[in-house]
Amino acid sequence: MTDLSHTFSAAADKPLLQVKNLTKSYGARIGCADISFDVYPGEVLGIVGESGSGKSTLLSCLAGHMRPDQGEVIFETANGARDTVQMGEAERRRLARTDWAYVHQNPRDGLRMGVSAGGNVGERLMAIGARHYGGIRDKAIDWLGRVEIDAGRVDDRPSAFSGGMQQRLQIARNLVTAPRLVFMDEPTGGLDVSVQARLLDLLRGLVREMGLSAIIVTHDLAVVRLLADRLMVMKGGHVVEAGLTDQVLDDPQHEYTQLLVSSVLQV
Amino acid sequence: MTDQAYNFAYLDEDTKRMIRRAILKGVAVPGYQVPFASREMPMPYGWGTGGVQVTAACLAPDDVLKVIDQGADDTTNAVSIRKFFVATAGVAVTEATADATIIQTRHRIPEAVLTAGQILVYQVPIPEPLRFLEPRETETRKMHELEEYGLMHVKLYEDIAKHGQIATSYAYPVRVEGRYVMDPSPIPKFDNPKLSGSAALQLFGAGREQRIYAVPPFTHVVSLDFDDHPFSPSKANHACDLCASNISYLDEVITDDQGGRMFVCSDTDYCASRRAAGHVGALGAPMATEKAAE
Ligand SMILES: Nc1ncnc2c1ncn2[C@@H]1O[C@H](COP(=O)(O)OP(=O)(O)OP(=O)(O)O)[C@@H](O)[C@H]1O
Ligand SMILES: [Mg+2]
Ligand SMILES: [Zn+2]
C-alpha cells in the first residue's frame, strides 16, 4: 500500500480525519477490518469495492452511526483533535449536524418527505440555532438555486420531486451549514446515467467551491475518477490498495484492483 | 356506584403511589414526560383517563374539585368526571375557580389567576410535541435527552411557509425552564402565557400514551417562535357579549337559525362571576333581570 498521506500537506499540515485500525464485525462475519487512513482538509477520498466489501460498514463507523469494535476515528474539531468513537453521544450528534454531513444513497433516508423543500434545507440551520424565518428561507432558496432547483419549488414536498431532484435537495440540506467533512454512500446510486452525470458535475463544483473534504463510497469507478483525489480499494472488509486516484486506476497494483479496472467487475 | 365498591377515588393505593411517584419525578424535572403504567378506567380514552388518574392520585378527602371541558363546567365530559369523583371519593365539588383546590381541565386554563396550593390537572391526548415530524419514539426520546429541538422550529417554519404566519393555534409548543420542549395539551395558544410563572402546580396526564409531566409553581415557560414571527397569543377582536370582558378567551355561539351569533367567554365561571358583579355585555341583560324573566 502506498502511503500518500502527505500528498496534501501543502493544503494543510494537519489531517482533518485520522482513522486508525478500525474494525467492525457482525458476529463472526467481518464488516471491515484494521482500516487506517487520513483525510486532509479539502481532500476527497473515494472508497470502491464490490458488494459486501465493507464500504458502508466503514462509512457508518466513521460517521458515528455504528460503533466500531476497535480503532480510533480522530477528527480535528474546533477544539482540537478528538476520538469520535470515545466521545459522548451528545457531542458526536452535535458534530453530525455541524461539522459533518451524510448523504444517503436513497434520498428518502436523508430527507423528511413530509416537510417542504425549504423546511428540509432549513432544518440544519434551525438545529444550530437559526431563529429568523426570513433568513432561513432566503438561505434555503439560495441553496435550492445552487443545486439547480427552481426557487418556485421551495414550498413543495420532496415527494413531488424526481429522484435526481430529491438527491440534489438532500445535498443542499446537508451543505447549507458548510460542513467540513461530507460522507456520501453511493450518492448517484439509484439514478439514471444522464441524471448521474449532472449530479456528479454539480457535486464536483460544490466540493471545489466550498473546499469540502469528502469520503465517497461507490461501486462506480467513473464517480471516483471525477470526484476523488485519492482512492481506497476494499475487498472482504480490508483495504487492498490505496493511492492517488489516477495512479490506482491507470496502474493498479493489486490483482483485485486490476480486475475491477479491467471493467470485468464493473456494474 | 356505591362508596363501598371502590377504594377512595377509585384507584387502589398501590396504583396511586405509583402515579404519585411519576408526578413527583415530573415535578422534579419540569416538562419531562415520565412514563407510568396507565390503568383501565371506567371511561373510554379520549375522555381524560390520564387526567382522571392524576386527579385520583392527588385527591384527599378535604379537597374541593372543579372539572371543566373547554372552559365550561356543565358539558357532558366535565359533568361525568365530576360525578365520578363525587361517587368514588365523596369530595366536595365547585364551579368557582377560586374555591377549588384541584381543577381538572380539558382544553383551557381558567381566566381567574390561580393561586398557591391549587393544582391544575390537564387531560392530554398526545404528549409528544415532536411526534408530528418524527414518529420514532426512540428518536424523539433521544432528541429530548440531548436537547435537539431544531425540529420543533421546522414545524413552525412549515406553518409560516404554508399560511404566512404561525397557524398553530392549539397545543402550541413551549420550552419549560429553558430545558424540555413540551406540548401544553390542546389549550388555545391564548392560554400559553398563563402556563408561565403560575403559583399553581400544573400536572399533565396522558392515559393512552401513559405519560405524566408537570410544570411546578413559578416555572418559566416560553412559547417557541421566530425573531421575525414572534409568538402572539391571538385573541378575537371582540368583547364578551354577556359580561363585556375584553381580556377573556371567547367562543363564538350561534344563537338562532337566522345566522345570529354572539361571542361569549369560554370560561363559564369567569363570565358568570363578572355578570354577578354587575358587568353587562352588548347582548346581555343584567343578571337579576334575566333571572326574573325566567
Ligand atoms: N447489519 C448487518 N448484520 C450482519 N452482517 C452485515 C450487516 N451489514 C453488513 N453486513 C455484512 O458485512 C459485510 C460488509 O457489508 P457492507 O454493507 O459494509 O458492504 P458494502 O461494501 O457497503 O456493500 P454494498 O456495495 O452492497 O453496499 C458483508 O459481508 C455484509 O453481509
Ligand atoms: Mg453499501
Ligand atoms: Zn363573559
XYZ file of C-alpha atoms and ligand atoms in Angstrom:
594
model
C 0.000 0.000 0.000
C 1.450 3.341 -0.988
C 1.480 5.968 1.686
C 0.180 9.165 0.199
C -0.935 10.788 3.375
C 1.413 13.713 2.863
C 0.304 14.475 -0.671
C -1.973 17.228 0.518
C 0.320 18.644 3.111
C 0.512 21.790 1.022
C -3.151 22.473 1.751
C -2.853 21.907 5.478
C -0.346 20.284 7.717
C -2.844 18.523 9.955
C -5.204 15.803 8.807
C -8.906 16.556 9.283
C -9.619 12.904 9.967
C -7.318 10.129 11.127
C -8.623 6.591 11.089
C -6.572 4.055 12.997
C -7.012 0.285 12.949
C -10.759 0.452 12.602
C -12.524 -2.906 12.875
C -16.176 -3.846 12.908
C -17.593 -7.382 12.811
C -21.128 -8.658 12.705
C -20.791 -11.674 14.942
C -18.365 -13.952 13.148
C -18.646 -12.042 9.873
C -16.147 -9.287 9.164
C -17.670 -5.929 8.281
C -14.393 -4.107 7.859
C -11.044 -4.887 9.418
C -7.964 -2.973 10.510
C -8.550 0.097 8.365
C -6.213 3.066 8.698
C -6.054 6.240 6.632
C -6.031 10.040 6.866
C -8.128 12.652 5.144
C -6.710 16.151 4.738
C -8.722 19.366 4.552
C -10.122 19.867 1.065
C -9.419 16.295 0.060
C -11.909 13.892 -1.491
C -11.380 10.230 -0.745
C -13.134 7.587 -2.808
C -13.826 4.111 -1.481
C -14.579 1.439 -4.055
C -15.106 -2.280 -3.854
C -17.594 -4.962 -4.723
C -20.850 -5.516 -2.890
C -20.244 -6.735 0.652
C -16.655 -5.485 0.756
C -17.376 -3.353 3.817
C -17.704 0.148 2.348
C -20.970 1.054 4.082
C -19.836 -0.524 7.334
C -16.717 1.607 7.285
C -18.610 4.771 6.438
C -21.179 4.136 9.168
C -18.426 3.707 11.725
C -16.746 6.921 10.600
C -19.969 8.916 10.733
C -20.853 7.561 14.173
C -23.940 5.663 13.016
C -22.331 2.448 14.196
C -19.839 1.790 16.943
C -16.662 0.050 15.747
C -15.335 -2.886 17.781
C -11.860 -1.436 17.743
C -9.927 1.522 16.469
C -9.913 5.274 16.567
C -11.615 7.890 14.432
C -9.846 11.117 15.259
C -11.487 14.257 13.961
C -9.961 17.717 14.119
C -12.745 19.572 15.910
C -12.855 23.299 16.575
C -11.406 22.429 19.996
C -8.638 20.163 18.787
C -8.313 16.525 17.749
C -10.887 14.201 19.335
C -11.551 10.485 19.045
C -15.193 10.467 17.975
C -15.590 6.816 18.986
C -14.884 7.690 22.601
C -16.753 10.971 22.849
C -20.255 11.104 24.291
C -23.258 10.695 22.048
C -24.427 14.267 22.557
C -21.139 15.646 21.283
C -20.990 13.192 18.401
C -24.505 14.101 17.309
C -23.581 17.769 17.536
C -20.683 17.111 15.154
C -23.085 15.245 12.896
C -25.236 18.333 12.472
C -22.446 20.890 12.298
C -19.036 19.783 11.020
C -20.251 16.630 9.298
C -22.833 15.836 6.693
C -24.136 12.495 5.463
C -25.644 11.969 2.041
C -27.599 8.724 1.842
C -27.909 6.638 -1.286
C -31.677 6.754 -1.021
C -32.845 10.357 -0.665
C -35.825 9.098 1.332
C -33.416 8.153 4.109
C -31.867 11.581 4.137
C -34.906 13.813 3.624
C -38.058 14.491 5.588
C -40.627 13.556 2.994
C -43.457 15.282 4.867
C -41.660 18.625 5.039
C -41.295 21.218 2.255
C -38.024 21.601 0.347
C -37.369 24.844 2.218
C -38.013 23.177 5.567
C -35.698 20.331 4.617
C -32.862 22.707 3.804
C -33.649 24.922 6.789
C -33.641 22.107 9.333
C -29.893 22.078 9.879
C -29.881 25.857 10.235
C -32.618 25.654 12.849
C -30.822 22.767 14.542
C -27.855 25.020 15.176
C -29.989 27.869 16.447
C -31.188 29.945 13.461
C -34.368 31.705 14.589
C -35.043 34.210 11.836
C -37.633 32.816 9.444
C -36.807 35.239 6.633
C -33.115 34.488 6.910
C -33.658 30.739 6.937
C -35.921 30.932 3.925
C -33.536 33.127 1.948
C -30.727 30.719 2.632
C -32.891 27.748 1.645
C -33.838 29.420 -1.634
C -30.210 30.286 -2.302
C -29.248 26.645 -1.771
C -32.035 25.346 -3.974
C -30.548 27.539 -6.689
C -27.098 26.136 -6.074
C -28.367 22.612 -6.631
C -30.379 23.753 -9.662
C -33.837 23.514 -8.136
C -36.167 26.353 -9.078
C -36.924 28.759 -6.232
C -40.618 28.306 -7.035
C -40.407 24.752 -5.655
C -39.363 25.892 -2.175
C -42.728 25.042 -0.615
C -43.197 21.730 -2.450
C -42.616 18.464 -0.687
C -39.823 16.184 -1.895
C -42.390 13.544 -2.818
C -43.292 15.825 -5.742
C -39.662 15.791 -6.951
C -37.893 13.437 -9.350
C -35.201 11.112 -7.971
C -32.434 13.381 -9.227
C -34.058 16.454 -7.690
C -34.536 14.637 -4.398
C -30.868 13.760 -4.356
C -29.895 17.355 -5.128
C -32.213 18.519 -2.362
C -30.551 16.116 0.041
C -27.187 17.576 -0.912
C -28.433 21.132 -0.358
C -29.872 20.132 3.009
C -26.501 18.736 4.011
C -24.270 21.500 2.727
C -26.280 24.513 3.884
C -24.360 24.749 7.149
C -20.987 24.467 5.383
C -19.830 21.220 6.993
C -16.154 20.362 6.908
C -16.478 16.667 6.142
C -19.151 15.062 3.990
C -19.857 11.343 3.995
C -21.591 10.017 0.896
C -22.759 6.458 0.399
C -23.433 5.825 -3.293
C -24.794 9.324 -3.858
C -25.559 8.578 -7.503
C -26.675 5.005 -6.892
C -30.325 4.908 -7.786
C -30.224 7.395 -10.645
C -30.338 7.189 -14.446
C -26.999 7.596 -16.153
C -27.785 11.042 -17.571
C -29.073 12.246 -14.201
C -25.957 10.807 -12.573
C -23.694 12.823 -14.816
C -25.439 16.070 -13.955
C -25.340 15.303 -10.246
C -21.657 14.440 -10.374
C -20.911 17.652 -12.160
C -22.800 19.581 -9.538
C -21.091 17.753 -6.703
C -17.694 18.395 -8.189
C -18.436 22.095 -8.470
C -19.660 22.335 -4.874
C -16.768 20.347 -3.444
C -14.227 22.578 -5.187
C -16.023 25.826 -4.490
C -16.542 25.079 -0.798
C -13.208 23.359 -0.307
C -15.043 20.390 1.188
C -13.426 17.262 2.441
C -15.448 14.236 1.495
C -15.472 10.465 1.709
C -17.439 8.939 -1.118
C -18.392 5.283 -1.232
C -19.289 3.949 -4.624
C -19.335 0.965 -6.963
C -18.760 3.272 -9.841
C -15.221 3.980 -10.982
C -16.466 6.899 -13.087
C -17.616 8.596 -9.906
C -14.234 8.340 -8.237
C -12.422 9.267 -11.420
C -14.372 12.525 -11.485
C -14.509 13.384 -7.794
C -11.841 11.666 -5.749
C -8.297 12.875 -5.203
C -7.403 9.606 -3.573
C -8.820 6.142 -3.708
C -9.081 3.137 -1.423
C -9.989 -0.240 -2.837
C -11.725 -2.647 -0.457
C -12.279 -6.371 -0.613
C -13.558 -8.704 2.061
C -13.511 -5.933 4.655
C -9.864 -4.995 4.012
C -8.201 -2.211 2.078
C -6.236 -3.937 -0.656
C -4.897 -0.877 -2.406
C -4.795 2.877 -1.875
C -3.273 5.831 -3.632
C -3.893 8.790 -5.883
C -6.997 8.075 -7.935
C -5.363 8.358 -11.338
C -2.405 6.250 -10.297
C -4.550 3.491 -8.892
C -6.891 3.439 -11.859
C -4.190 3.738 -14.513
C -1.660 1.449 -12.912
C -3.420 -0.862 -10.480
C -1.050 -2.991 -8.415
C -3.336 -5.425 -6.643
C -4.859 -8.104 -8.802
C -8.335 -7.357 -7.474
C -7.962 -3.710 -8.495
C -6.741 -4.861 -11.870
C -9.892 -6.936 -12.268
C -12.011 -4.020 -11.139
C -10.381 -1.613 -13.560
C -10.477 -4.028 -16.449
C -14.197 -3.459 -16.064
C -14.936 -7.120 -15.589
C -16.437 -6.318 -12.224
C -17.961 -3.018 -13.160
C -21.689 -2.755 -12.740
C -71.698 3.138 42.019
C -71.565 2.925 45.768
C -68.897 4.299 48.035
C -68.097 0.836 49.378
C -67.471 -0.748 45.996
C -64.298 1.248 45.360
C -61.223 2.419 47.126
C -61.131 6.187 47.763
C -61.008 7.909 44.345
C -61.423 4.547 42.580
C -57.737 3.584 42.184
C -56.127 1.230 44.690
C -53.425 2.623 46.948
C -50.546 0.906 45.133
C -51.586 2.438 41.843
C -51.945 5.862 43.403
C -48.493 5.544 44.949
C -47.061 4.615 41.557
C -48.766 7.614 39.941
C -47.618 9.936 42.726
C -44.055 8.779 42.184
C -44.398 9.658 38.499
C -45.862 13.047 39.442
C -43.011 13.767 41.856
C -40.496 12.849 39.205
C -42.308 15.141 36.782
C -42.202 17.978 39.304
C -38.501 17.384 39.835
C -37.810 17.549 36.084
C -40.215 20.178 34.729
C -41.561 19.392 31.245
C -40.056 15.881 31.146
C -42.507 13.143 30.149
C -42.486 10.467 32.833
C -43.791 7.056 31.743
C -46.363 5.468 34.020
C -48.450 2.304 33.924
C -51.823 3.735 32.960
C -54.802 1.782 34.358
C -58.074 0.902 32.758
C -60.595 3.472 33.876
C -64.368 3.091 33.664
C -64.466 5.552 30.766
C -63.030 5.476 27.255
C -59.658 7.001 26.277
C -60.262 10.473 24.958
C -62.439 11.111 27.983
C -59.487 12.174 30.000
C -58.362 8.926 31.580
C -54.841 10.328 32.056
C -56.134 13.403 33.826
C -58.568 11.325 35.875
C -55.745 9.101 37.134
C -53.614 12.105 38.078
C -56.566 13.691 39.856
C -57.327 10.427 41.641
C -53.741 10.208 42.863
C -53.795 13.807 44.137
C -57.242 13.921 45.745
C -57.590 13.988 49.511
C -60.948 13.822 51.319
C -60.947 17.551 52.091
C -60.201 18.638 48.512
C -62.670 20.724 46.548
C -62.834 19.629 42.927
C -63.709 21.587 39.816
C -63.876 19.967 36.389
C -64.038 21.901 33.135
C -64.191 20.974 29.488
C -63.403 23.780 27.019
C -63.813 26.157 29.953
C -67.316 25.001 30.860
C -68.367 23.139 33.985
C -71.611 21.866 32.518
C -70.516 19.851 29.464
C -71.077 16.094 29.399
C -67.428 15.243 29.869
C -66.958 17.603 32.809
C -70.196 16.528 34.452
C -69.395 12.834 34.199
C -65.861 13.205 35.590
C -67.209 15.335 38.453
C -69.892 12.720 39.202
C -67.275 10.003 39.080
C -65.236 11.622 41.845
C -68.288 12.512 43.907
C -69.269 8.852 43.800
C -65.820 7.332 44.349
C -64.221 9.912 46.642
C -67.127 11.811 48.081
C -65.229 15.072 47.696
C -66.857 18.477 47.566
C -67.209 20.000 44.120
C -67.451 23.561 42.929
C -67.705 25.616 39.776
C -65.877 28.561 41.320
C -62.228 28.552 40.220
C -61.132 30.375 43.359
C -62.775 27.807 45.655
C -61.283 24.727 44.023
C -58.166 23.004 45.323
C -57.928 20.703 42.310
C -59.154 21.643 38.840
C -59.211 19.035 36.108
C -59.345 20.593 32.676
C -59.647 19.769 29.048
C -58.534 22.435 26.547
C -58.465 25.534 28.770
C -56.713 27.310 31.627
C -59.202 29.236 33.770
C -59.213 33.020 33.346
C -59.009 33.662 37.110
C -55.388 33.766 38.223
C -54.615 30.520 40.027
C -53.173 30.699 43.480
C -50.649 28.841 45.593
C -51.899 25.463 46.737
C -54.134 24.888 43.719
C -53.461 22.012 41.323
C -54.460 22.223 37.659
C -54.693 18.786 36.020
C -54.699 18.711 32.216
C -56.132 15.914 30.105
C -53.583 15.215 27.374
C -54.275 13.271 24.172
C -50.753 13.338 22.617
C -47.930 14.285 24.966
C -45.055 14.234 22.452
C -44.606 17.612 20.734
C -42.058 16.173 18.271
C -44.353 13.357 17.141
C -45.709 15.383 14.233
C -42.399 15.289 12.362
C -40.604 12.359 13.975
C -42.782 9.308 14.512
C -39.989 7.161 16.006
C -40.328 7.140 19.778
C -36.671 6.117 20.274
C -35.583 9.127 18.249
C -37.855 11.668 19.994
C -36.662 10.409 23.365
C -33.080 10.921 22.223
C -33.918 14.413 20.971
C -35.286 15.364 24.393
C -32.319 13.821 26.136
C -29.827 15.733 24.001
C -31.935 18.906 23.710
C -32.064 18.592 19.930
C -35.086 20.748 19.326
C -34.424 22.176 15.866
C -37.239 20.023 14.528
C -39.800 21.917 16.578
C -38.925 25.041 14.637
C -39.208 23.110 11.372
C -42.868 22.637 12.252
C -43.296 26.363 12.843
C -41.342 27.097 9.636
C -43.761 24.894 7.701
C -46.645 26.781 9.254
C -45.355 30.141 8.101
C -44.396 28.812 4.653
C -47.921 27.500 4.179
C -50.031 30.146 5.907
C -47.862 33.250 6.022
C -47.838 33.100 9.798
C -47.599 30.569 12.596
C -51.009 28.997 12.200
C -50.684 26.613 15.133
C -53.345 27.896 17.484
C -53.786 24.913 19.821
C -51.208 22.720 21.540
C -48.655 25.403 20.778
C -45.217 24.084 21.811
C -43.358 25.605 24.733
C -39.921 25.346 26.306
C -40.025 24.726 30.037
C -37.429 26.387 32.254
C -35.038 26.575 29.306
C -34.862 22.805 29.038
C -37.619 20.464 27.856
C -39.898 21.259 24.957
C -43.452 20.395 25.970
C -46.894 20.080 24.438
C -49.222 22.032 26.729
C -52.175 19.850 25.609
C -54.711 21.323 23.180
C -55.266 24.571 25.067
C -55.577 27.629 22.784
C -52.289 29.491 22.426
C -54.181 32.346 24.076
C -53.673 30.426 27.321
C -49.933 29.830 26.844
C -48.791 32.903 28.797
C -50.715 31.605 31.825
C -48.501 28.497 31.875
C -45.536 30.594 32.914
C -44.912 31.728 36.454
C -48.198 30.360 37.768
C -48.468 29.945 41.538
C -50.397 26.721 40.999
C -48.954 23.271 40.347
C -49.746 22.154 36.787
C -49.902 18.416 36.081
C -50.455 16.757 32.717
C -51.784 13.227 32.288
C -51.938 11.234 29.052
C -53.800 7.953 29.605
C -53.477 6.149 26.302
C -49.873 7.283 25.858
C -49.037 6.573 29.513
C -47.157 9.777 30.236
C -47.270 12.272 33.096
C -45.475 15.625 33.122
C -45.519 18.711 35.258
C -44.919 22.434 35.439
C -44.214 23.257 39.081
C -45.241 26.636 40.548
C -43.314 29.665 39.283
C -41.702 27.829 36.375
C -40.620 29.851 33.368
C -42.471 28.658 30.263
C -41.747 30.173 26.846
C -43.722 29.704 23.646
C -41.444 28.864 20.706
C -41.260 31.323 17.839
C -39.036 33.093 15.308
C -37.411 36.503 15.790
C -39.334 37.862 12.818
C -42.551 35.957 13.687
C -42.814 36.389 17.448
C -45.348 34.419 19.432
C -48.621 36.232 19.873
C -51.495 34.870 21.978
C -54.140 35.920 19.489
C -57.498 36.986 20.777
C -60.774 37.668 18.975
C -61.123 41.408 18.453
C -64.316 41.489 20.436
C -65.616 41.703 23.972
C -67.819 39.098 25.635
C -71.430 39.806 24.672
C -72.626 38.744 28.111
C -70.090 40.167 30.563
C -68.221 42.716 28.414
C -64.815 41.295 29.303
C -62.285 42.146 26.631
C -59.470 40.091 28.071
C -61.039 36.616 28.126
C -60.978 33.791 25.590
C -64.227 33.800 23.621
C -66.338 31.148 21.970
C -68.490 32.089 19.032
C -72.015 30.862 19.683
C -74.800 30.602 17.130
C -77.937 31.981 18.693
C -80.649 31.314 16.117
C -81.135 29.901 12.649
C -81.109 33.374 11.092
C -77.333 33.461 11.375
C -77.367 35.317 14.676
C -74.230 34.807 16.678
C -72.571 36.110 19.758
C -69.195 35.943 21.458
C -69.155 34.649 24.998
C -66.435 33.740 27.455
C -65.421 30.101 27.130
C -64.770 30.144 30.895
C -68.338 29.918 32.204
C -67.396 30.545 35.835
C -65.442 33.666 34.918
C -68.310 35.023 32.840
C -70.944 34.278 35.483
C -68.833 35.890 38.212
C -68.433 39.047 36.170
C -72.141 39.234 35.446
C -72.893 38.655 39.100
C -70.608 41.592 39.820
C -72.731 43.767 37.535
C -70.810 43.721 34.228
C -73.138 43.660 31.241
C -72.135 42.856 27.670
C -73.664 44.157 24.430
C -76.230 41.373 24.213
C -76.581 40.586 27.901
C -79.213 41.670 30.289
C -78.209 42.359 33.877
C -78.232 39.046 35.719
C -81.024 39.932 38.113
C -83.489 40.853 35.336
C -82.607 37.716 33.407
C -83.314 35.600 36.443
C -86.618 37.374 36.995
C -87.643 36.857 33.383
C -87.090 33.092 33.519
N -26.392 -5.405 9.783
C -25.579 -6.407 9.389
N -25.636 -7.589 10.007
C -24.809 -8.603 9.617
N -23.937 -8.504 8.630
C -23.841 -7.343 7.978
C -24.682 -6.235 8.312
N -24.370 -5.206 7.486
C -23.402 -5.659 6.678
N -23.087 -6.932 6.968
C -22.044 -7.742 6.320
O -20.821 -7.046 6.411
C -20.109 -7.131 5.186
C -19.876 -5.729 4.659
O -21.125 -5.163 4.287
P -21.297 -3.672 3.803
O -22.732 -3.359 3.770
O -20.427 -2.806 4.599
O -20.731 -3.768 2.323
P -20.759 -2.729 1.128
O -19.382 -2.711 0.598
O -21.352 -1.464 1.569
O -21.717 -3.441 0.087
P -22.707 -2.791 -0.989
O -21.832 -2.350 -2.104
O -23.564 -3.928 -1.401
O -23.451 -1.686 -0.346
C -20.946 -8.028 4.303
O -20.478 -9.336 4.432
C -22.315 -7.904 4.847
O -23.072 -9.065 4.583
Mg -23.114 -0.324 0.964
Zn -68.095 36.773 29.554
